[in-house]
Structures are given as C-alpha cells and as structure tokens.
mmCIF file of C-alpha atoms in Angstrom:
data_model
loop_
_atom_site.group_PDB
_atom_site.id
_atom_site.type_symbol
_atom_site.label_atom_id
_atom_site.label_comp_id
_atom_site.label_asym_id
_atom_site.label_seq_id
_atom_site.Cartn_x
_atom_site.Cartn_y
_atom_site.Cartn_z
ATOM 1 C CA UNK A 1 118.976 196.002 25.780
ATOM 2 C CA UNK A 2 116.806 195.789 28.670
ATOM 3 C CA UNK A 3 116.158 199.223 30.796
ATOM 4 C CA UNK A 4 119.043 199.365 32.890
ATOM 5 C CA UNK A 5 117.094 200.908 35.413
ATOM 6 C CA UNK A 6 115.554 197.142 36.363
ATOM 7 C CA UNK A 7 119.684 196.507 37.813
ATOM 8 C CA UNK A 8 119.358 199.261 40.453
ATOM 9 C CA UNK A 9 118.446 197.313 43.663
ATOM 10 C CA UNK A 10 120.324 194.370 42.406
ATOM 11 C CA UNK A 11 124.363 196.359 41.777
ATOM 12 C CA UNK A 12 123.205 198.788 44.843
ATOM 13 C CA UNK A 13 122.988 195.911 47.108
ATOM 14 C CA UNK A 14 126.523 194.580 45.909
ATOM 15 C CA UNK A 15 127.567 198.525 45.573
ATOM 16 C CA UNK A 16 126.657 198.779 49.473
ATOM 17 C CA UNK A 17 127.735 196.067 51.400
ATOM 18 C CA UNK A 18 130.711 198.122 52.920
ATOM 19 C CA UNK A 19 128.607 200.693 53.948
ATOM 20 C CA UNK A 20 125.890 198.459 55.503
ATOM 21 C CA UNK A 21 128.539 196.380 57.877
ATOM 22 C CA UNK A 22 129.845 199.106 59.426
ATOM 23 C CA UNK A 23 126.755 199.637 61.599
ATOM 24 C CA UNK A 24 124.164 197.294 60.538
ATOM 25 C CA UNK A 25 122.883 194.935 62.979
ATOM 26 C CA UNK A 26 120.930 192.127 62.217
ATOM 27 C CA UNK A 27 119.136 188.934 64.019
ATOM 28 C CA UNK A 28 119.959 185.340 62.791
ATOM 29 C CA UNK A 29 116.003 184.262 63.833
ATOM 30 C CA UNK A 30 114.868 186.626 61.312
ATOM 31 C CA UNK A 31 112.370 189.700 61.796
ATOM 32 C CA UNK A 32 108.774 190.411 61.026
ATOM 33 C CA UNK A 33 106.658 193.227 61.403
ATOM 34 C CA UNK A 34 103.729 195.386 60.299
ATOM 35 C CA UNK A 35 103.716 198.835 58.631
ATOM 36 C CA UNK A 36 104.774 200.428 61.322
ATOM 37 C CA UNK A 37 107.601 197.882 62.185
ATOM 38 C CA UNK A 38 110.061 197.958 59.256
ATOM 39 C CA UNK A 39 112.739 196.537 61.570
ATOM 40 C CA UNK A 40 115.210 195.420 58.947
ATOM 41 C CA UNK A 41 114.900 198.388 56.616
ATOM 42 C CA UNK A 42 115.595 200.203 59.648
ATOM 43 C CA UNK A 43 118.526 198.415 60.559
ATOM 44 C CA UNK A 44 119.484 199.392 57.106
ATOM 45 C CA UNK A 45 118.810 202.702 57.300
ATOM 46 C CA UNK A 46 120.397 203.316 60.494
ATOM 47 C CA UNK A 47 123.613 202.171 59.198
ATOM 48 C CA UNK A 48 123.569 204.141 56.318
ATOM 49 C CA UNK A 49 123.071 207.140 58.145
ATOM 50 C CA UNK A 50 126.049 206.205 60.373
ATOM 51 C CA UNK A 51 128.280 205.699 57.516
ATOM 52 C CA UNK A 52 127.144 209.585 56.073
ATOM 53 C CA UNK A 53 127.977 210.919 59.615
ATOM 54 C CA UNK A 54 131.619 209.365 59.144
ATOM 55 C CA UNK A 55 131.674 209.810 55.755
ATOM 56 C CA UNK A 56 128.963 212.675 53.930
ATOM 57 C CA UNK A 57 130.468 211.826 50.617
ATOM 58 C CA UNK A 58 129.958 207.665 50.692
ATOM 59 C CA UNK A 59 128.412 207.492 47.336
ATOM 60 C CA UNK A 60 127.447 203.560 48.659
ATOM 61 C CA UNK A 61 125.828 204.992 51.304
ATOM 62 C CA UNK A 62 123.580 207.365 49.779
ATOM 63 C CA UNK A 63 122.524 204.433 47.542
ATOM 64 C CA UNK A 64 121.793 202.555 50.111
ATOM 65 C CA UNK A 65 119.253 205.068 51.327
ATOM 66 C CA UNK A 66 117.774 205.684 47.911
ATOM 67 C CA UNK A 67 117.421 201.940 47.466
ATOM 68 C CA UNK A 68 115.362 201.519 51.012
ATOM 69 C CA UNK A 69 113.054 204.764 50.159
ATOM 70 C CA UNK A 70 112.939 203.340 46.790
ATOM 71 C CA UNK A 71 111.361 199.672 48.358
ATOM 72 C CA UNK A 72 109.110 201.132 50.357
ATOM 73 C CA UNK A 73 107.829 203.580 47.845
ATOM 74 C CA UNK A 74 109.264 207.302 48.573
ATOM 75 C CA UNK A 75 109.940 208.106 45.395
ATOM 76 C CA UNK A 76 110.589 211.541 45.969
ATOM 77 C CA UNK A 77 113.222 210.822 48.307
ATOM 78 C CA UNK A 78 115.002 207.635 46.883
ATOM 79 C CA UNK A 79 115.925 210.784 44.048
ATOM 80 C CA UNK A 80 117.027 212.925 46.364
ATOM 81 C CA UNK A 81 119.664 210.137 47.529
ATOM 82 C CA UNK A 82 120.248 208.789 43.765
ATOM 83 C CA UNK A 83 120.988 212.742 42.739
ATOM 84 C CA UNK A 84 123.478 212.820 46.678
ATOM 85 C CA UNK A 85 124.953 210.140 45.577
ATOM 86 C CA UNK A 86 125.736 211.092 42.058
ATOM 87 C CA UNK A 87 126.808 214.645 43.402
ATOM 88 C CA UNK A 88 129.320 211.915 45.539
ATOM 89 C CA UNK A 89 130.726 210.397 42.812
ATOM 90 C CA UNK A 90 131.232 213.477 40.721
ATOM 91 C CA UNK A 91 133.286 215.266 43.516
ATOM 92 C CA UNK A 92 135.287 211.740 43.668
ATOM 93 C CA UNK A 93 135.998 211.376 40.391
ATOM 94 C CA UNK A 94 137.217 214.789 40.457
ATOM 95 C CA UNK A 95 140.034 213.988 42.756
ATOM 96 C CA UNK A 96 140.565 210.713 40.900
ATOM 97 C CA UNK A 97 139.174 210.184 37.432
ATOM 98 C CA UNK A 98 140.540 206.555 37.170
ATOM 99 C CA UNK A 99 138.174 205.433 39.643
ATOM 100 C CA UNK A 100 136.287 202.535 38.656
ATOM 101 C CA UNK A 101 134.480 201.957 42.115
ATOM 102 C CA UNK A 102 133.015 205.501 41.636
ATOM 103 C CA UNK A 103 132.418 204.959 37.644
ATOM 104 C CA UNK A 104 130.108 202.300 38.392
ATOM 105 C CA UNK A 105 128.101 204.009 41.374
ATOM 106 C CA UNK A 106 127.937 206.669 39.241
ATOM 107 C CA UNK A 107 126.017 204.356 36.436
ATOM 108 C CA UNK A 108 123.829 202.988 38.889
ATOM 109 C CA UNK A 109 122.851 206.640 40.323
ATOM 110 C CA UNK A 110 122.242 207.823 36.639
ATOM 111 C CA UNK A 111 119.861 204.683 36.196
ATOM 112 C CA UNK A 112 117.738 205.787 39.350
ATOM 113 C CA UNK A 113 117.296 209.138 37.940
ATOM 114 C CA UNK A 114 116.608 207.525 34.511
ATOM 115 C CA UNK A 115 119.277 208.585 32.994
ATOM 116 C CA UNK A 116 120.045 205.445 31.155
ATOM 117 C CA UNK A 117 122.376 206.357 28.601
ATOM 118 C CA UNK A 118 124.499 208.323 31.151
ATOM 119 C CA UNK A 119 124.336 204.977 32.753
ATOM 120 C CA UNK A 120 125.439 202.941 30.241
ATOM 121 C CA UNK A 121 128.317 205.038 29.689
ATOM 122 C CA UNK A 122 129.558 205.514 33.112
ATOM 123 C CA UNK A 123 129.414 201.517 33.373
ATOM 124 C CA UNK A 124 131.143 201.083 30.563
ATOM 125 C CA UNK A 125 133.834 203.491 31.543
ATOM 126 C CA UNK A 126 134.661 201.250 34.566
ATOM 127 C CA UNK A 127 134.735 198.268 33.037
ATOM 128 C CA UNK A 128 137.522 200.016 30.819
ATOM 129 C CA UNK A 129 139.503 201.784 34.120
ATOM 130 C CA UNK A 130 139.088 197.742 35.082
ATOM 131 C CA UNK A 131 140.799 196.911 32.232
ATOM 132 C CA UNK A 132 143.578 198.986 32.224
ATOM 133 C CA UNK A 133 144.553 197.740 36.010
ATOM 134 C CA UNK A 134 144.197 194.012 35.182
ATOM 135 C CA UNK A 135 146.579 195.135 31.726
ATOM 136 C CA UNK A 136 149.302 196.082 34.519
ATOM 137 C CA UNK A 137 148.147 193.024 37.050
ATOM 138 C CA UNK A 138 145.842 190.128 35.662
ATOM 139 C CA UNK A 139 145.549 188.847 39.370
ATOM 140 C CA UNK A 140 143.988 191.492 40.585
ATOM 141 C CA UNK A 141 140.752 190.120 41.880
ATOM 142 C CA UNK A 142 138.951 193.484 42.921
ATOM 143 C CA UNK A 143 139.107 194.950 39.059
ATOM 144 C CA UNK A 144 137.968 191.552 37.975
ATOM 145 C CA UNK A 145 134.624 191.955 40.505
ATOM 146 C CA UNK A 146 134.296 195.540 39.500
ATOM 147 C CA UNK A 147 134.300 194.500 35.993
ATOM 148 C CA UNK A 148 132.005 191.536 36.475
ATOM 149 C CA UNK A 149 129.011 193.621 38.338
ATOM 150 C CA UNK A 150 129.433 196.465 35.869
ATOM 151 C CA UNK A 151 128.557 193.419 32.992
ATOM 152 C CA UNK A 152 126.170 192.065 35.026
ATOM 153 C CA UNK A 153 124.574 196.034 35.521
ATOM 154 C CA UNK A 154 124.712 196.118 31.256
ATOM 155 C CA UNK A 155 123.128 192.629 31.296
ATOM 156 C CA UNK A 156 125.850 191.291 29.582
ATOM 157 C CA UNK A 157 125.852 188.037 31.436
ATOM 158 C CA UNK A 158 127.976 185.565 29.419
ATOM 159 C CA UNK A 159 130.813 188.382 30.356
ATOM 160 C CA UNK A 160 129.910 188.608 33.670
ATOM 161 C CA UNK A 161 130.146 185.422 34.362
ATOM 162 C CA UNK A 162 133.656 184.611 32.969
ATOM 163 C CA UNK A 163 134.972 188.003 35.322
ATOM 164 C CA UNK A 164 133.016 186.408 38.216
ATOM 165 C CA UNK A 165 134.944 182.670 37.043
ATOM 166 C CA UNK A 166 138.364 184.487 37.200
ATOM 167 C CA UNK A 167 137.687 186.158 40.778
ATOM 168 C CA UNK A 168 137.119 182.113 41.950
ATOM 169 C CA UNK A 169 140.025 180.988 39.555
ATOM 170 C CA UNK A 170 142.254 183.548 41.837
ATOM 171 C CA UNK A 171 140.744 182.192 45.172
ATOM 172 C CA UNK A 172 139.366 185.727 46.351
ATOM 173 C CA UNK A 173 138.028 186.854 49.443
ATOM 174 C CA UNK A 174 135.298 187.323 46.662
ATOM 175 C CA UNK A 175 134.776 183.696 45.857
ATOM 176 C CA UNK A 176 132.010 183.656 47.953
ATOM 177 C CA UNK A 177 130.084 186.596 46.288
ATOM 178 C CA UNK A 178 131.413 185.190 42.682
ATOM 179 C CA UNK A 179 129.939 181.708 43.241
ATOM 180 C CA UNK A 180 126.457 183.661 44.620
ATOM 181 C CA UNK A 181 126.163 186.207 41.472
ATOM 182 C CA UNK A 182 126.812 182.964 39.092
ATOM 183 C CA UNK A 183 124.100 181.167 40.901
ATOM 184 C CA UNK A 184 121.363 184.228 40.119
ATOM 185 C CA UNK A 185 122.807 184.441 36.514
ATOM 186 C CA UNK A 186 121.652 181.234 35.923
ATOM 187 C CA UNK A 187 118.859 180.959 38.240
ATOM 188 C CA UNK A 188 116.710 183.420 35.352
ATOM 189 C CA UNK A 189 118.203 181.356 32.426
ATOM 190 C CA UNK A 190 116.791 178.820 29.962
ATOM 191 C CA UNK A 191 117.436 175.176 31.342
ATOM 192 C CA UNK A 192 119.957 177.344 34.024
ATOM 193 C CA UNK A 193 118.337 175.824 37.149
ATOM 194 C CA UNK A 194 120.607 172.966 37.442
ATOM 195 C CA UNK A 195 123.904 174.813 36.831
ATOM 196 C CA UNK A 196 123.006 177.774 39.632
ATOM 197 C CA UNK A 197 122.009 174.756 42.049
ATOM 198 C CA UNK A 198 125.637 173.925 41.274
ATOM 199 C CA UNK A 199 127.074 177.538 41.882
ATOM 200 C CA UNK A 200 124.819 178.318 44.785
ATOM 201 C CA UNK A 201 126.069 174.969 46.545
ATOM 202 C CA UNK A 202 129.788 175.815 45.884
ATOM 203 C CA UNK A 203 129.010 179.718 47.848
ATOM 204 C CA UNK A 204 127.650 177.539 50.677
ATOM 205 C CA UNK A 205 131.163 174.975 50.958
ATOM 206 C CA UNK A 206 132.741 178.295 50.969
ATOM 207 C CA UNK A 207 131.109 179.823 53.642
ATOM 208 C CA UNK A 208 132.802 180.184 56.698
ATOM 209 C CA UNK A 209 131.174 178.704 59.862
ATOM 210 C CA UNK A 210 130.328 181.472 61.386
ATOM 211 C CA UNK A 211 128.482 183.062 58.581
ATOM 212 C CA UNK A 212 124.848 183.718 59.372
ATOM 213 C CA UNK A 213 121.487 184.677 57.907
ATOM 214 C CA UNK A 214 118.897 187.360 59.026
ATOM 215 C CA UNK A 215 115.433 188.235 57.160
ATOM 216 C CA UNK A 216 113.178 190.959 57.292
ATOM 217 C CA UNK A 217 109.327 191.235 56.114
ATOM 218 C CA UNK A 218 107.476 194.513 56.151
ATOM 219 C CA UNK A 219 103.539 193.594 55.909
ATOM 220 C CA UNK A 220 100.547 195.534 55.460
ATOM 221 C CA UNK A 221 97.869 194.571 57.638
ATOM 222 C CA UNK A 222 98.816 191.019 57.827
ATOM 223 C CA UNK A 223 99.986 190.383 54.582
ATOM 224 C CA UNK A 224 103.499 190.045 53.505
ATOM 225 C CA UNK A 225 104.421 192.280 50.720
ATOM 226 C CA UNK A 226 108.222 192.422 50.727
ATOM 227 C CA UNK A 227 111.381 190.380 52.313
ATOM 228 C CA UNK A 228 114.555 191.430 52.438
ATOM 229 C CA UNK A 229 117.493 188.687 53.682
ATOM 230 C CA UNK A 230 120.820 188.605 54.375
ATOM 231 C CA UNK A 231 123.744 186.433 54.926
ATOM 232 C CA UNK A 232 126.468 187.816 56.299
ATOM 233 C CA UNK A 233 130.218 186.611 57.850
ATOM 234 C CA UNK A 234 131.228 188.898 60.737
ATOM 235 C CA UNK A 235 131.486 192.683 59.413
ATOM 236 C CA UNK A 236 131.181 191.723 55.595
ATOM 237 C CA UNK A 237 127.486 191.161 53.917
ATOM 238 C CA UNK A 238 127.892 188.539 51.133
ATOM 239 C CA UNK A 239 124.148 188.456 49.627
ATOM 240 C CA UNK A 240 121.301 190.259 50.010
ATOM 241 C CA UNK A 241 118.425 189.718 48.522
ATOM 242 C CA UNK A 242 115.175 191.391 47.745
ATOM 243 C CA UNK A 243 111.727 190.496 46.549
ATOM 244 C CA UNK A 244 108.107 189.966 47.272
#
C-alpha cells in the first residue's frame, strides 16, 4: 500500500469544507500574490480560526490549519494542529465512540504525524461504524460518503468509487462532490482520462447556477509555486484543489 500519509491534503480538504464556509471568503476573479501576499491561504486561515473561536474542539478545523502550515512549509506547526486535532477527536470519540466523522479525522491526523498504522486503523474503523448505519438504513447517503473518502484515504479506489456511485444512485446533496472525487479517481488511472472527462462533466450539469470559482497563487519572487482553487455554491465548498 502506498504511504497513507500522500492522502492528507487530499481527505483534509473534503474533511474541512464545513469548517471553511462558515467564514471563508473568496473572489470569483481569482487572487495572486507574492510571498508576502498569501491572500487565499489567508482567507483560509482566517476561517479556520473563526470556526476554533466557536468551536476549540472542531477537529476539521484544526486540520485545516495543519494542512495550510503544512503547504507553505511550517512543519513544526502543521504538527502542532495534526496532534490539536487528534487531541479533538479523542475527546469526541469519548463522548461518542460510534462516530465515524471523528474515526476518519482521526486517521487523517495520525497520517500527519506519521503514524500510519494508527491511520489505517482508525480509517478502517469508520468505514465499519459506516457500515453498521447503512445495515439499519441503506439510503443513508452521508455513511455512504464517509465510507467512500475513508476508501479513497486507504487507496482502495475500485471501493471508493462504487460508495461514491451509490451517494449519486440516491440523488444526494453529495452528488456533486461524488461525481468530482470519481472524476480524480480516474483522472490518475491507466486509459482513465476519458471516463473522469465523463464524471467531471456530469459534477458540472449538476452544479447549481450560482456556484462559483475562486483561485489563489502564492509566488516567490515572480514565480508561481503553488495554486490553490475552489468552487463553491453559497456556504458549501464542493472541490478544492491543490497543486503546483
């Protein structure tokens, strides 16, 4: 299996959408700045921040923050928020142990801190909490999108993608998201270009009209090293991306 560690920024930006909308603020002509000018990671960070003042113990939230420090290269402090974070889920899992949600932050804090077998297991201990729920109600979409990011997070893609299949099949709020995660599946695969142009072109009939898109490069001395864009509809984020 591949490290697990490699999933972080990808199940932290799914992990942290909530978080991000509630204070985020982003531009639909896009941003650009220099060093000193990290305008969208500050957006980003802002909002997280907000969130922890509402909430200290928002596991997404302190994600979030270790995933920004962890782009632009504070190590030391994207594990101080991947160890808050953990130290989040722990205290909610305490008060509810059948919380898949929480299992799965929990994995992807335990891969920041390179804890990869921890990881693995907390993962896999969601996808079974999952399981039990969909046991008592096979319609419900949420356990079948916790389910497919956890597979996605264990790079078990052929699994992921039939969860992320049933969350369209049951006409989700999620379809969007679904449709978007199936595209990047495929996107990496063998001969998979054609099928996530497929997928990626469903997400955009879904889209509602008044979704919109914002980007974000941080440069250093001219040259772009990083971008960061998302597209969002109203108060809920449904892709971000990250890269170089």
């Amino acid at each position: 299996m591949k490290e697990i560690s490699a999933i972080v920024m990808l199940t932290i930006a799914m992990l942290c959408a909530s978080a991000m909308a509630e204070s985020m603020s982003v531009n639909q002509t896009g941003i650009s700045g220099n060093t000193s000018e990290r305008n969208s990671f500050q957006d980003a960070v802002q909002g997280y921040d907000h969130a922890l003042q509402l909430d200290p113990g928002n596991a997404s939230a302190w994600l979030g923050k270790a995933q920004v420090s962890q782009i632009l290269g504070n190590q030391i402090e994207s594990r101080e928020y991947f160890q808050k974070a953990l130290d989040a889920t722990n205290g909610t899992l305490k008060d509810d142990s059948q919380d898949a949600k929480a299992w799965q932050a929990m994995g992807v804090a335990l891969a920041g801190l390179a804890r990869n077998e921890e990881a693995i297991g907390a993962l896999e201990r969601s996808i079974e909490i999952s399981d039990q729920r969909l046991e008592e109600n096979p319609e419900d979409a949420d356990s079948w999108w916790q389910k497919a990011v956890s597979y996605e997070a264990l790079y078990m893609d052929y699994a992921a993608i039939k969860a992320y299949e049933k969350v369209i099949e049951l006409n989700s709020s999620k379809s969007v998201g679904a449709w978007i995660r199936i595209a990047d599946i495929l996107f990496v695969k063998a001969n998979g270009y054609n099928e996530s142009v497929e997928a990626f072109n469903e997400a955009i009939r879904l889209m509602p009209d008044n979704a919109s898109w914002a980007g974000g490069v941080v440069s250093d001395q001219g040259n772009s090293i990083l971008r960061t864009d998302v597209w969002r509809d109203d108060d809920r984020i449904l892709r971000v991306t990250i890269g170089s």
